[in-house]
Coordinates of C-alpha atoms in Angstrom, one line a residue:
Chain S
X1 CA -8.8 -24.9 -26.7
X2 CA -5.6 -26.8 -26.2
X3 CA -3.7 -24.2 -28.1
X4 CA -5.2 -21.4 -26.1
X5 CA -4.3 -23.3 -22.9
X6 CA -0.7 -23.8 -23.9
X7 CA -0.5 -20.1 -25.0
X8 CA -1.7 -19.0 -21.5
X9 CA 0.7 -21.4 -19.8
X10 CA 3.5 -19.8 -21.8
X11 CA 2.4 -16.4 -20.8
X12 CA 2.1 -17.5 -17.2
X13 CA 5.6 -18.8 -17.2
X14 CA 6.9 -15.4 -18.5
X15 CA 4.9 -13.6 -15.8
X16 CA 6.1 -16.1 -13.2
X17 CA 9.7 -15.5 -14.2
X18 CA 9.3 -11.7 -13.7
X19 CA 7.7 -12.3 -10.3
X20 CA 10.5 -14.7 -9.4
X21 CA 13.3 -12.3 -10.1
X22 CA 11.7 -9.5 -8.2
X23 CA 10.5 -11.7 -5.3
X24 CA 13.9 -13.3 -4.8
X25 CA 15.5 -10.0 -3.8
X26 CA 12.6 -9.1 -1.6
X27 CA 12.5 -12.4 0.2
X28 CA 16.3 -12.5 0.7
X29 CA 16.4 -8.9 2.1
X30 CA 13.6 -9.9 4.5
X31 CA 15.2 -13.2 5.5
X32 CA 18.6 -11.8 6.1
X33 CA 18.1 -8.2 7.1
X34 CA 14.6 -8.5 8.5
X35 CA 13.4 -5.5 6.4
X36 CA 10.3 -5.5 4.3
X37 CA 11.4 -3.4 1.4
X38 CA 8.4 -1.6 -0.1
X39 CA 10.7 0.1 -2.6
X40 CA 11.9 -3.1 -4.1
X41 CA 9.7 -2.9 -7.2
X42 CA 11.2 0.6 -7.9
X43 CA 14.5 -1.2 -8.4
X44 CA 12.7 -3.2 -11.1
X45 CA 11.4 0.1 -12.7
X46 CA 14.8 1.8 -12.6
X47 CA 16.5 -1.3 -13.9
X48 CA 14.2 -1.2 -16.9
X49 CA 15.1 2.5 -17.6
X50 CA 18.8 1.7 -17.2
X51 CA 18.3 -1.1 -19.7
X52 CA 16.6 1.3 -22.1
X53 CA 19.6 3.6 -21.8
X54 CA 22.1 0.9 -22.6
X55 CA 20.2 -1.0 -25.3
X56 CA 18.2 1.8 -27.1
X57 CA 20.4 4.9 -26.6
X58 CA 23.9 3.3 -26.5
X59 CA 22.9 0.7 -29.2
X60 CA 24.6 -2.2 -27.2
X61 CA 23.5 -5.8 -27.8
X62 CA 20.6 -6.8 -25.5
X63 CA 22.5 -9.3 -23.3
X64 CA 25.4 -6.8 -22.8
X65 CA 22.9 -4.2 -21.8
X66 CA 21.2 -6.6 -19.4
X67 CA 24.4 -7.4 -17.6
X68 CA 25.4 -3.7 -17.5
X69 CA 22.0 -2.8 -16.1
X70 CA 22.4 -5.5 -13.4
X71 CA 25.8 -4.1 -12.4
X72 CA 24.6 -0.5 -12.3
X73 CA 21.5 -1.4 -10.2
X74 CA 23.7 -3.6 -7.9
X75 CA 25.6 -0.4 -7.1
X76 CA 22.3 1.3 -6.5
X77 CA 21.2 -1.4 -4.2
X78 CA 24.3 -1.1 -2.1
X79 CA 23.8 2.7 -1.9
X80 CA 20.2 2.0 -0.7
X81 CA 21.6 -0.4 2.0
X82 CA 24.1 2.2 3.2
X83 CA 21.8 5.2 3.2
X84 CA 18.5 3.7 4.3
X85 CA 18.6 0.1 5.6
X86 CA 21.6 0.4 7.8
X87 CA 20.1 3.2 10.0
X88 CA 16.7 1.5 10.0
X89 CA 17.9 -2.0 10.8
X90 CA 17.3 -1.7 14.6
X91 CA 14.3 0.7 14.3
X92 CA 10.7 -0.5 15.1
X93 CA 8.9 -2.3 12.4
X94 CA 6.5 0.6 11.6
X95 CA 9.4 3.0 10.9
X96 CA 10.9 0.5 8.4
X97 CA 7.6 0.2 6.6
X98 CA 7.2 4.0 6.4
X99 CA 10.8 4.6 5.6
X100 CA 10.8 2.1 2.6
X101 CA 7.4 3.4 1.5
X102 CA 9.0 6.8 1.5
X103 CA 11.9 5.7 -0.8
X104 CA 9.3 4.1 -3.1
X105 CA 7.4 7.4 -3.4
X106 CA 10.6 9.3 -3.8
X107 CA 12.0 7.1 -6.6
X108 CA 8.7 7.1 -8.5
X109 CA 8.5 10.8 -8.4
X110 CA 12.2 11.2 -9.3
X111 CA 11.6 8.9 -12.3
X112 CA 8.6 10.9 -13.4
X113 CA 10.7 14.1 -13.3
X114 CA 13.8 12.6 -15.0
X115 CA 12.2 10.3 -17.6
X116 CA 8.7 11.9 -17.9
X117 CA 5.5 10.1 -17.0
X118 CA 4.9 8.7 -20.5
X119 CA 5.6 5.1 -21.1
X120 CA 8.7 4.4 -23.2
X121 CA 9.0 1.7 -25.9
X122 CA 11.9 -0.7 -25.5
X123 CA 12.6 -2.4 -28.8
X124 CA 15.4 -5.0 -28.9
X125 CA 16.8 -7.4 -31.5
X126 CA 14.7 -10.2 -30.0
X127 CA 11.3 -8.5 -29.8
X128 CA 10.5 -8.9 -33.5
X129 CA 11.7 -12.5 -33.9
X130 CA 8.9 -15.1 -33.6
X131 CA 9.1 -18.7 -32.9
X132 CA 6.1 -20.9 -33.7
X133 CA 5.4 -24.5 -33.6
X134 CA 2.1 -26.5 -33.4
X135 CA 0.1 -23.3 -33.7
X136 CA 1.7 -21.7 -30.6
X137 CA 3.7 -18.6 -31.3
X138 CA 5.9 -16.7 -29.0
X139 CA 8.5 -13.9 -29.4
X140 CA 12.1 -14.8 -28.8
X141 CA 12.0 -12.1 -26.0
X142 CA 9.4 -14.2 -24.0
X143 CA 11.5 -17.3 -24.4
X144 CA 14.5 -15.3 -23.3
X145 CA 12.8 -14.1 -20.1
X146 CA 12.2 -17.7 -19.0
X147 CA 15.7 -19.0 -20.0
X148 CA 17.6 -16.1 -18.4
X149 CA 15.5 -16.5 -15.2
X150 CA 16.5 -20.2 -15.0
X151 CA 20.1 -19.3 -15.5
X152 CA 20.0 -16.6 -12.8
X153 CA 18.3 -19.0 -10.4
X154 CA 21.1 -21.5 -11.1
X155 CA 23.8 -18.9 -10.4
X156 CA 22.0 -17.7 -7.2
X157 CA 21.8 -21.3 -6.0
X158 CA 25.5 -21.9 -6.6
X159 CA 26.3 -18.6 -4.9
X160 CA 24.3 -19.3 -1.8
X161 CA 25.2 -22.9 -1.4
X162 CA 28.9 -23.0 -2.4
X163 CA 30.6 -19.7 -1.7
X164 CA 31.9 -18.4 1.6
X165 CA 29.7 -15.3 1.5
X166 CA 26.7 -17.4 0.6
X167 CA 27.4 -19.5 3.7
X168 CA 27.6 -16.3 5.7
X169 CA 24.2 -15.2 4.3
X170 CA 22.6 -18.5 5.3
X171 CA 24.1 -18.2 8.8
X172 CA 22.7 -14.6 9.2
X173 CA 19.3 -15.8 8.1
X174 CA 19.2 -18.6 10.7
X175 CA 20.5 -16.6 13.6
X176 CA 21.9 -13.1 13.4
X177 CA 23.5 -12.9 16.8
X178 CA 25.1 -16.3 16.6
X179 CA 26.5 -15.4 13.2
X180 CA 28.0 -12.2 14.5
X181 CA 29.6 -14.1 17.4
X182 CA 31.2 -16.4 14.8
X183 CA 32.9 -13.3 13.3
X184 CA 30.6 -12.7 10.4
X185 CA 30.5 -9.0 9.3
X186 CA 26.7 -8.3 9.1
X187 CA 27.3 -5.0 7.3
X188 CA 29.2 -6.8 4.6
X189 CA 26.5 -9.5 4.3
X190 CA 23.7 -7.0 4.0
X191 CA 25.6 -5.0 1.4
X192 CA 26.0 -8.2 -0.8
X193 CA 22.3 -9.2 -0.2
X194 CA 21.1 -5.8 -1.4
X195 CA 23.4 -5.8 -4.4
X196 CA 22.1 -9.2 -5.5
X197 CA 18.5 -8.3 -4.8
X198 CA 18.8 -5.1 -6.8
X199 CA 20.6 -6.8 -9.7
X200 CA 17.9 -9.5 -9.9
X201 CA 15.1 -6.9 -9.9
X202 CA 17.0 -4.9 -12.6
X203 CA 17.3 -8.1 -14.7
X204 CA 13.5 -8.5 -14.4
X205 CA 12.9 -4.9 -15.5
X206 CA 15.3 -5.2 -18.5
X207 CA 13.8 -8.5 -19.6
X208 CA 10.1 -7.6 -19.5
X209 CA 10.6 -4.0 -20.5
X210 CA 10.5 -5.0 -24.2
X211 CA 7.4 -7.0 -23.8
X212 CA 5.3 -4.4 -22.0
X213 CA 6.2 -0.7 -21.8
X214 CA 8.7 1.0 -19.5
X215 CA 7.1 3.7 -17.3
X216 CA 7.7 5.1 -13.8
X217 CA 4.5 3.5 -12.6
X218 CA 5.4 -0.1 -13.6
X219 CA 6.9 -0.8 -10.2
X220 CA 3.8 0.3 -8.3
X221 CA 1.6 -2.0 -10.4
X222 CA 3.9 -5.0 -9.6
X223 CA 4.8 -4.6 -5.9
X224 CA 1.5 -5.9 -4.5
X225 CA 1.8 -9.0 -6.7
X226 CA 5.3 -9.6 -5.6
X227 CA 4.3 -9.3 -2.0
X228 CA 1.7 -11.9 -2.6
X229 CA 4.4 -14.1 -4.1
X230 CA 6.7 -13.6 -1.1
X231 CA 4.0 -14.4 1.4
X232 CA 2.7 -17.4 -0.5
X233 CA 6.3 -18.8 -0.5
X234 CA 6.8 -17.9 3.1
X235 CA 8.7 -14.7 3.9
X236 CA 12.5 -15.3 3.7
X237 CA 12.1 -18.6 1.9
X238 CA 14.0 -18.6 -1.4
X239 CA 12.8 -21.8 -3.0
X240 CA 9.3 -21.1 -1.8
X241 CA 9.3 -17.7 -3.5
X242 CA 10.3 -19.4 -6.8
X243 CA 7.5 -21.9 -6.7
X244 CA 5.0 -19.3 -5.5
X245 CA 5.9 -16.9 -8.3
X246 CA 5.2 -19.5 -11.0
X247 CA 2.0 -20.6 -9.3
X248 CA 0.7 -17.0 -9.2
X249 CA 1.9 -16.2 -12.7
X250 CA 0.0 -19.3 -14.1
X251 CA -3.1 -18.6 -12.0
X252 CA -3.1 -15.0 -13.2
X253 CA -2.7 -15.7 -16.9
X254 CA -5.1 -18.7 -16.8
X255 CA -7.8 -16.5 -15.1
X256 CA -7.2 -13.8 -17.7
X257 CA -7.5 -16.4 -20.5
X258 CA -10.5 -18.4 -19.3
X259 CA -12.4 -16.3 -16.8
X260 CA -12.1 -12.6 -17.1
X261 CA -9.1 -10.4 -17.5
X262 CA -10.7 -7.7 -15.4
X263 CA -10.7 -9.9 -12.3
X264 CA -7.3 -11.4 -12.6
X265 CA -5.9 -9.2 -9.9
X266 CA -8.8 -10.0 -7.6
X267 CA -8.0 -13.7 -8.0
X268 CA -4.4 -13.1 -7.0
X269 CA -5.3 -11.2 -3.9
X270 CA -8.0 -13.7 -2.9
X271 CA -5.4 -16.4 -3.1
X272 CA -3.1 -14.2 -1.0
X273 CA -5.7 -13.6 1.7
X274 CA -6.8 -17.2 1.8
X275 CA -3.3 -18.4 2.3
X276 CA -2.7 -15.8 5.0
X277 CA -5.8 -17.0 6.8
X278 CA -5.2 -20.7 6.5
X279 CA -1.4 -20.9 6.6
X280 CA 0.2 -17.5 7.5
X281 CA 3.7 -19.0 7.3
X282 CA 3.2 -19.5 3.5
X283 CA 2.6 -22.6 1.4
X284 CA 6.2 -23.7 1.8
X285 CA 7.0 -22.2 5.2
X286 CA 7.3 -23.8 8.6
X287 CA 5.1 -22.1 11.2
X288 CA 7.0 -20.8 14.1
X289 CA 6.1 -20.4 17.7
X290 CA 6.9 -17.1 19.3
X291 CA 9.1 -17.4 22.3
X292 CA 8.8 -14.9 25.1
Chain B
X1 CA -0.1 20.7 36.2
X2 CA -3.2 22.8 36.5
X3 CA -1.6 25.6 34.7
X4 CA -0.6 23.3 31.9
X5 CA -4.2 21.9 31.6
X6 CA -5.7 25.4 31.4
X7 CA -3.1 26.4 28.8
X8 CA -4.1 23.4 26.8
X9 CA -7.8 24.2 27.1
X10 CA -7.0 27.7 25.9
X11 CA -5.2 26.4 22.8
X12 CA -8.0 24.0 22.0
X13 CA -10.6 26.8 22.4
X14 CA -8.6 29.1 20.2
X15 CA -8.2 26.5 17.5
X16 CA -12.0 25.7 17.6
X17 CA -12.8 29.4 17.4
X18 CA -10.4 29.9 14.5
X19 CA -12.0 27.0 12.7
X20 CA -15.4 28.5 13.3
X21 CA -14.6 31.9 11.8
X22 CA -12.3 30.6 9.1
X23 CA -14.8 30.9 6.2
X24 CA -15.4 34.6 7.1
X25 CA -11.8 35.6 7.0
X26 CA -12.0 36.4 3.3
X27 CA -9.8 33.7 1.9
X28 CA -10.3 32.6 -1.7
X29 CA -12.8 29.9 -2.4
X30 CA -9.9 27.5 -3.3
X31 CA -8.6 27.7 0.2
X32 CA -12.0 27.0 1.6
X33 CA -12.0 23.9 -0.6
X34 CA -8.6 22.9 0.8
X35 CA -10.0 23.4 4.3
X36 CA -12.9 21.1 3.7
X37 CA -10.6 18.5 2.3
X38 CA -8.3 18.9 5.4
X39 CA -11.3 18.3 7.7
X40 CA -12.2 15.1 5.8
X41 CA -8.6 14.0 5.9
X42 CA -8.4 14.6 9.6
X43 CA -11.4 12.2 10.0
X44 CA -9.6 9.6 7.8
X45 CA -6.3 10.0 9.7
X46 CA -8.2 9.6 13.1
X47 CA -9.7 6.4 11.7
X48 CA -6.4 5.0 10.9
X49 CA -4.9 6.2 14.1
X50 CA -7.4 4.1 16.1
X51 CA -6.0 0.8 14.6
X52 CA -2.4 1.8 13.8
X53 CA -1.7 4.4 16.5
X54 CA -3.5 2.9 19.4
X55 CA -3.8 -0.9 18.6
X56 CA -0.4 -1.0 16.8
X57 CA -1.6 -2.7 13.6
X58 CA -0.8 -0.7 10.5
X59 CA -3.6 -0.9 8.0
X60 CA -3.4 0.0 4.3
X61 CA -7.1 -0.6 3.7
X62 CA -8.3 2.8 4.9
X63 CA -8.9 4.1 1.4
X64 CA -11.0 1.1 0.7
X65 CA -13.3 1.7 3.8
X66 CA -13.4 5.4 2.8
X67 CA -14.5 4.2 -0.7
X68 CA -17.1 1.7 0.6
X69 CA -18.7 4.5 2.6
X70 CA -18.7 6.9 -0.3
X71 CA -20.1 4.3 -2.7
X72 CA -22.7 2.9 -0.4
X73 CA -24.1 6.3 0.6
X74 CA -24.0 7.5 -3.0
X75 CA -25.8 4.4 -4.3
X76 CA -28.4 4.5 -1.6
X77 CA -29.2 8.2 -2.4
X78 CA -29.1 7.7 -6.1
X79 CA -31.0 4.4 -6.5
X80 CA -33.3 4.4 -3.5
X81 CA -33.7 8.2 -3.0
X82 CA -32.8 7.7 0.6
X83 CA -32.2 10.7 2.8
X84 CA -28.5 11.6 3.3
X85 CA -29.0 11.4 7.1
X86 CA -30.0 7.8 6.8
X87 CA -27.5 6.9 4.1
X88 CA -24.5 8.2 6.0
X89 CA -25.0 6.0 9.1
X90 CA -25.7 3.0 6.9
X91 CA -22.5 3.7 5.0
X92 CA -20.5 3.8 8.2
X93 CA -22.2 0.6 9.3
X94 CA -21.3 -1.1 6.1
X95 CA -17.7 -0.2 6.3
X96 CA -17.6 -1.4 9.9
X97 CA -19.2 -4.7 9.0
X98 CA -16.8 -5.3 6.1
X99 CA -14.0 -4.5 8.5
X100 CA -15.2 -7.1 11.0
X101 CA -15.5 -9.7 8.2
X102 CA -12.0 -9.0 7.0
X103 CA -10.6 -8.3 10.4
X104 CA -11.6 -11.6 12.1
X105 CA -9.3 -13.7 10.0
X106 CA -6.5 -11.2 9.3
X107 CA -6.0 -9.5 12.7
X108 CA -4.3 -12.6 13.9
X109 CA -1.5 -11.6 11.5
X110 CA 1.3 -9.5 12.8
X111 CA 3.5 -6.7 11.5
X112 CA 4.2 -6.8 7.7
X113 CA 1.7 -9.7 7.2
X114 CA -1.2 -7.6 8.3
X115 CA 0.0 -4.6 6.3
X116 CA 0.2 -6.7 3.1
X117 CA -3.2 -8.5 3.7
X118 CA -4.9 -5.1 4.1
X119 CA -3.2 -3.8 1.0
X120 CA -4.4 -6.8 -0.9
X121 CA -7.9 -6.2 0.4
X122 CA -7.8 -2.5 -0.6
X123 CA -6.8 -3.5 -4.1
X124 CA -9.6 -6.0 -4.3
X125 CA -12.1 -3.3 -3.3
X126 CA -10.8 -0.9 -5.9
X127 CA -11.0 -3.6 -8.6
X128 CA -14.6 -4.2 -7.7
X129 CA -15.4 -0.4 -7.9
X130 CA -13.7 -0.5 -11.3
X131 CA -15.2 -3.6 -12.8
X132 CA -18.7 -4.0 -11.3
X133 CA -20.0 -1.8 -14.2
X134 CA -23.7 -2.4 -13.7
X135 CA -23.7 -1.0 -10.2
X136 CA -20.7 1.3 -9.8
X137 CA -20.5 2.4 -13.5
X138 CA -16.9 1.4 -13.5
X139 CA -14.2 4.0 -14.3
X140 CA -16.8 6.7 -15.1
X141 CA -17.8 6.8 -11.4
X142 CA -21.1 8.0 -10.0
X143 CA -22.2 11.5 -10.9
X144 CA -25.1 13.6 -9.8
X145 CA -25.0 12.6 -6.1
X146 CA -27.4 14.9 -4.2
X147 CA -26.2 17.2 -1.5
X148 CA -27.2 16.3 2.1
X149 CA -30.9 17.0 2.6
X150 CA -31.9 20.3 4.2
X151 CA -32.8 20.3 7.9
X152 CA -35.6 22.4 9.1
X153 CA -35.2 23.7 12.7
X154 CA -38.6 25.4 12.9
X155 CA -37.3 29.0 12.7
X156 CA -34.4 28.3 10.2
X157 CA -33.9 25.9 7.4
X158 CA -30.3 24.6 7.1
X159 CA -29.2 23.7 3.6
X160 CA -25.9 22.0 2.6
X161 CA -25.4 23.1 -1.0
X162 CA -22.6 25.5 -0.8
X163 CA -19.0 25.1 0.2
X164 CA -19.3 27.2 3.4
X165 CA -22.3 25.1 4.5
X166 CA -20.5 21.9 3.9
X167 CA -17.5 23.3 5.8
X168 CA -19.6 23.9 8.9
X169 CA -21.4 20.6 8.5
X170 CA -18.1 18.6 8.4
X171 CA -16.6 20.8 11.1
X172 CA -19.5 20.0 13.4
X173 CA -19.2 16.3 12.6
X174 CA -15.4 16.4 13.3
X175 CA -16.0 18.1 16.7
X176 CA -18.5 15.5 17.7
X177 CA -16.2 12.7 16.6
X178 CA -13.3 14.3 18.5
X179 CA -15.4 14.4 21.7
X180 CA -16.3 10.7 21.3
X181 CA -12.8 9.9 20.3
X182 CA -11.3 11.6 23.4
X183 CA -13.6 9.7 25.7
X184 CA -13.0 6.4 23.9
X185 CA -9.2 6.8 24.1
X186 CA -9.3 7.7 27.8
X187 CA -11.6 4.9 28.7
X188 CA -11.1 1.2 29.5
X189 CA -11.1 0.4 25.8
X190 CA -8.3 3.0 25.0
X191 CA -6.2 1.7 27.8
X192 CA -6.6 -1.9 26.6
X193 CA -5.6 -0.9 23.1
X194 CA -2.5 0.9 24.2
X195 CA -1.6 -2.1 26.4
X196 CA -2.0 -4.4 23.3
X197 CA 0.3 -2.1 21.3
X198 CA 3.0 -2.1 23.9
X199 CA 3.1 -5.8 24.6
X200 CA 0.3 -8.0 23.4
X201 CA 1.5 -11.2 25.1
X202 CA 1.6 -9.5 28.5
X203 CA -1.8 -8.0 27.8
X204 CA -3.2 -11.5 27.0
X205 CA -1.7 -12.8 30.2
X206 CA -3.6 -10.1 32.1
X207 CA -6.8 -11.4 30.8
X208 CA -7.6 -8.8 28.1
X209 CA -9.3 -10.2 25.0
X210 CA -6.7 -9.1 22.5
X211 CA -8.6 -10.2 19.4
X212 CA -11.8 -8.5 20.5
X213 CA -10.2 -5.2 21.1
X214 CA -8.2 -5.3 17.9
X215 CA -11.3 -6.0 15.9
X216 CA -13.1 -3.3 17.8
X217 CA -10.4 -0.7 16.9
X218 CA -10.3 -1.9 13.3
X219 CA -14.1 -1.8 12.8
X220 CA -14.3 1.6 14.6
X221 CA -11.6 3.1 12.4
X222 CA -13.3 1.7 9.3
X223 CA -16.7 2.9 10.3
X224 CA -15.3 6.4 10.8
X225 CA -13.7 6.2 7.4
X226 CA -17.0 5.1 5.9
X227 CA -18.8 8.0 7.5
X228 CA -16.1 10.3 6.1
X229 CA -16.8 8.7 2.7
X230 CA -20.4 9.6 2.9
X231 CA -19.6 13.2 3.7
X232 CA -17.1 13.3 1.0
X233 CA -19.7 12.0 -1.5
X234 CA -22.1 14.6 -0.3
X235 CA -19.6 17.4 -0.7
X236 CA -17.8 16.5 -4.0
X237 CA -21.1 15.0 -5.5
X238 CA -19.0 12.6 -7.5
X239 CA -17.2 9.4 -6.7
X240 CA -14.8 7.4 -8.9
X241 CA -12.4 4.5 -8.2
X242 CA -9.4 6.8 -8.8
X243 CA -9.9 8.3 -5.3
X244 CA -9.7 5.1 -3.3
X245 CA -6.3 3.7 -4.2
X246 CA -3.4 2.3 -2.2
X247 CA -1.7 5.6 -2.8
X248 CA -4.5 7.3 -0.9
X249 CA -4.1 4.9 2.0
X250 CA -0.4 5.8 2.1
X251 CA -1.3 9.5 2.1
X252 CA -3.5 8.9 5.1
X253 CA -0.7 7.0 6.7
X254 CA 1.7 9.8 6.1
X255 CA -0.7 12.4 7.6
X256 CA -1.0 10.3 10.7
X257 CA 2.7 9.7 11.1
X258 CA 3.8 13.4 10.5
X259 CA 1.6 14.6 13.4
X260 CA 2.5 11.7 15.6
X261 CA 0.6 8.5 15.8
X262 CA -1.1 7.3 19.0
X263 CA -2.2 10.9 19.9
X264 CA -5.4 12.8 19.1
X265 CA -3.7 16.0 18.0
X266 CA -1.3 14.2 15.7
X267 CA -3.6 13.3 12.9
X268 CA -5.1 16.8 13.0
X269 CA -1.7 18.5 12.7
X270 CA -0.6 16.1 10.1
X271 CA -3.7 16.5 7.9
X272 CA -3.7 20.3 8.1
X273 CA 0.0 20.6 7.4
X274 CA 0.2 18.2 4.6
X275 CA -2.6 20.1 2.9
X276 CA -1.0 23.4 3.5
X277 CA 2.1 22.2 1.8
X278 CA 0.6 20.0 -0.8
X279 CA -2.4 21.9 -2.0
X280 CA -5.1 19.8 -3.6
X281 CA -3.8 17.2 -6.0
X282 CA -0.1 17.6 -6.3
X283 CA 0.0 15.4 -3.4
X284 CA 3.2 13.4 -3.5
X285 CA 6.2 15.7 -4.0
X286 CA 5.8 18.0 -0.9
X287 CA 5.0 15.0 1.2
X288 CA 8.4 13.7 0.6
X289 CA 9.8 16.6 2.6
X290 CA 7.4 15.8 5.4
X291 CA 8.2 12.1 5.2
X292 CA 11.9 12.6 5.4
X293 CA 11.3 14.8 8.5
X294 CA 9.1 12.0 10.0
X295 CA 11.8 9.4 9.6

């Protein structure tokens, strides 16, 4: 019983790490650009395929492949910002939703055509290595997901808190017009934000690709969970997203372990709707009064 | 102005006449099937249009309401041998009631929050279809759904077994819905909804009950989708959870946007054109073209 519990907690932490990495980019893009990016989980899917390319086809070590995938997808994120987000930034909300949904459909279909709809295996040098103590066993890959996530959160925190561009990002989040008056180049900030968001999503894809399978549909299966995370944490709230990701990851794996794996998604969305009803600003958000 | 109105009436009359004779123009059976699906999709897009186009709240739960309607009518007909003509209104009512229950708490939410809440709700409904094995038979779906019961008019007996008969049945339903829809949109309710879409704070100040009208639009759209679900079940004779996904909700959204949301003709044009281009099941790739045009 205790073993089972600990095992599920470990699984939950791995799941939570994935959600964290994807949700961080999503929540930052909302906070800073005001765009709800429905295509964000496709960056996670593409990141996994780029990771497969570097690690399986090019035979590079896993960590090198991970970093390369992040760099490639950062470039992709910037392209997405230039081509789609910049024209949409001042458009009505509904156009943004439809526009980013369109990118999502486009990328999934493009991936189906390019990579074929069949799931791909992604073996790495860590996926066969097991660690076990006190009856709990986990692959090194799962441990790695958690550790790399912590490292990336650390980097992101340093970047946002202690660099000039990080300061500019925080300024944009608080008040875009005032930030512009202070001479901050919004286009530059949004480019950097998208690059970071895409790189984090790619890291998530490359990290969990070896645990599950890599397929064009993997993003669609995740996006609604990630939205749940972002809303639970409060949209645009970075620490909130991290906490919410781990809470949801644990809730999901504990439900699957002790209640029913069929209904684990139902539990996630029930939590989501309950939070939306009781505290729409999120568990960690401040509620705002709309000024006319 | 008068000339314009009469030209418009002419176009409407021609379109209705064309729809009436369409099955007799000698197209292949496959195209008639596409035509029936287009009619069903017009109804779905009109349902979404009520809440998204007129009240300005984008919902991604339309496929779920469609599914509730299809499952409720199918189960009533299969398990209780209820007549289709009783099951269909009950199905619409169920979808509407579910929409009220989910709408009362969530319609306070704005913009992306409401979209995500409805998407979550849609996913919950699909999971229930998939996992409540004892009632919905899970992923296998419900088979052997009977066709709508025949109606006897004294001198003729109308049956709804074949494709052509279903086409006419759904066309008549669509025309009735359009008449109601037109009157609703041009009534006090329609004006209130448009006012809410344009500026809900100003509307509130004018003394219009924003929450009431939003819930009315949401429940109305859901009931329409539920009714469509019943006719879908009666036509296809098979329902499974695969039909009622978030992807389907997005398809409905695309159809509504292509034609132009907040109009009556928009969903009709959108549904017909996206079916002309997409055919039956290869639904996504051609829609990208339409979508990029819409943006």
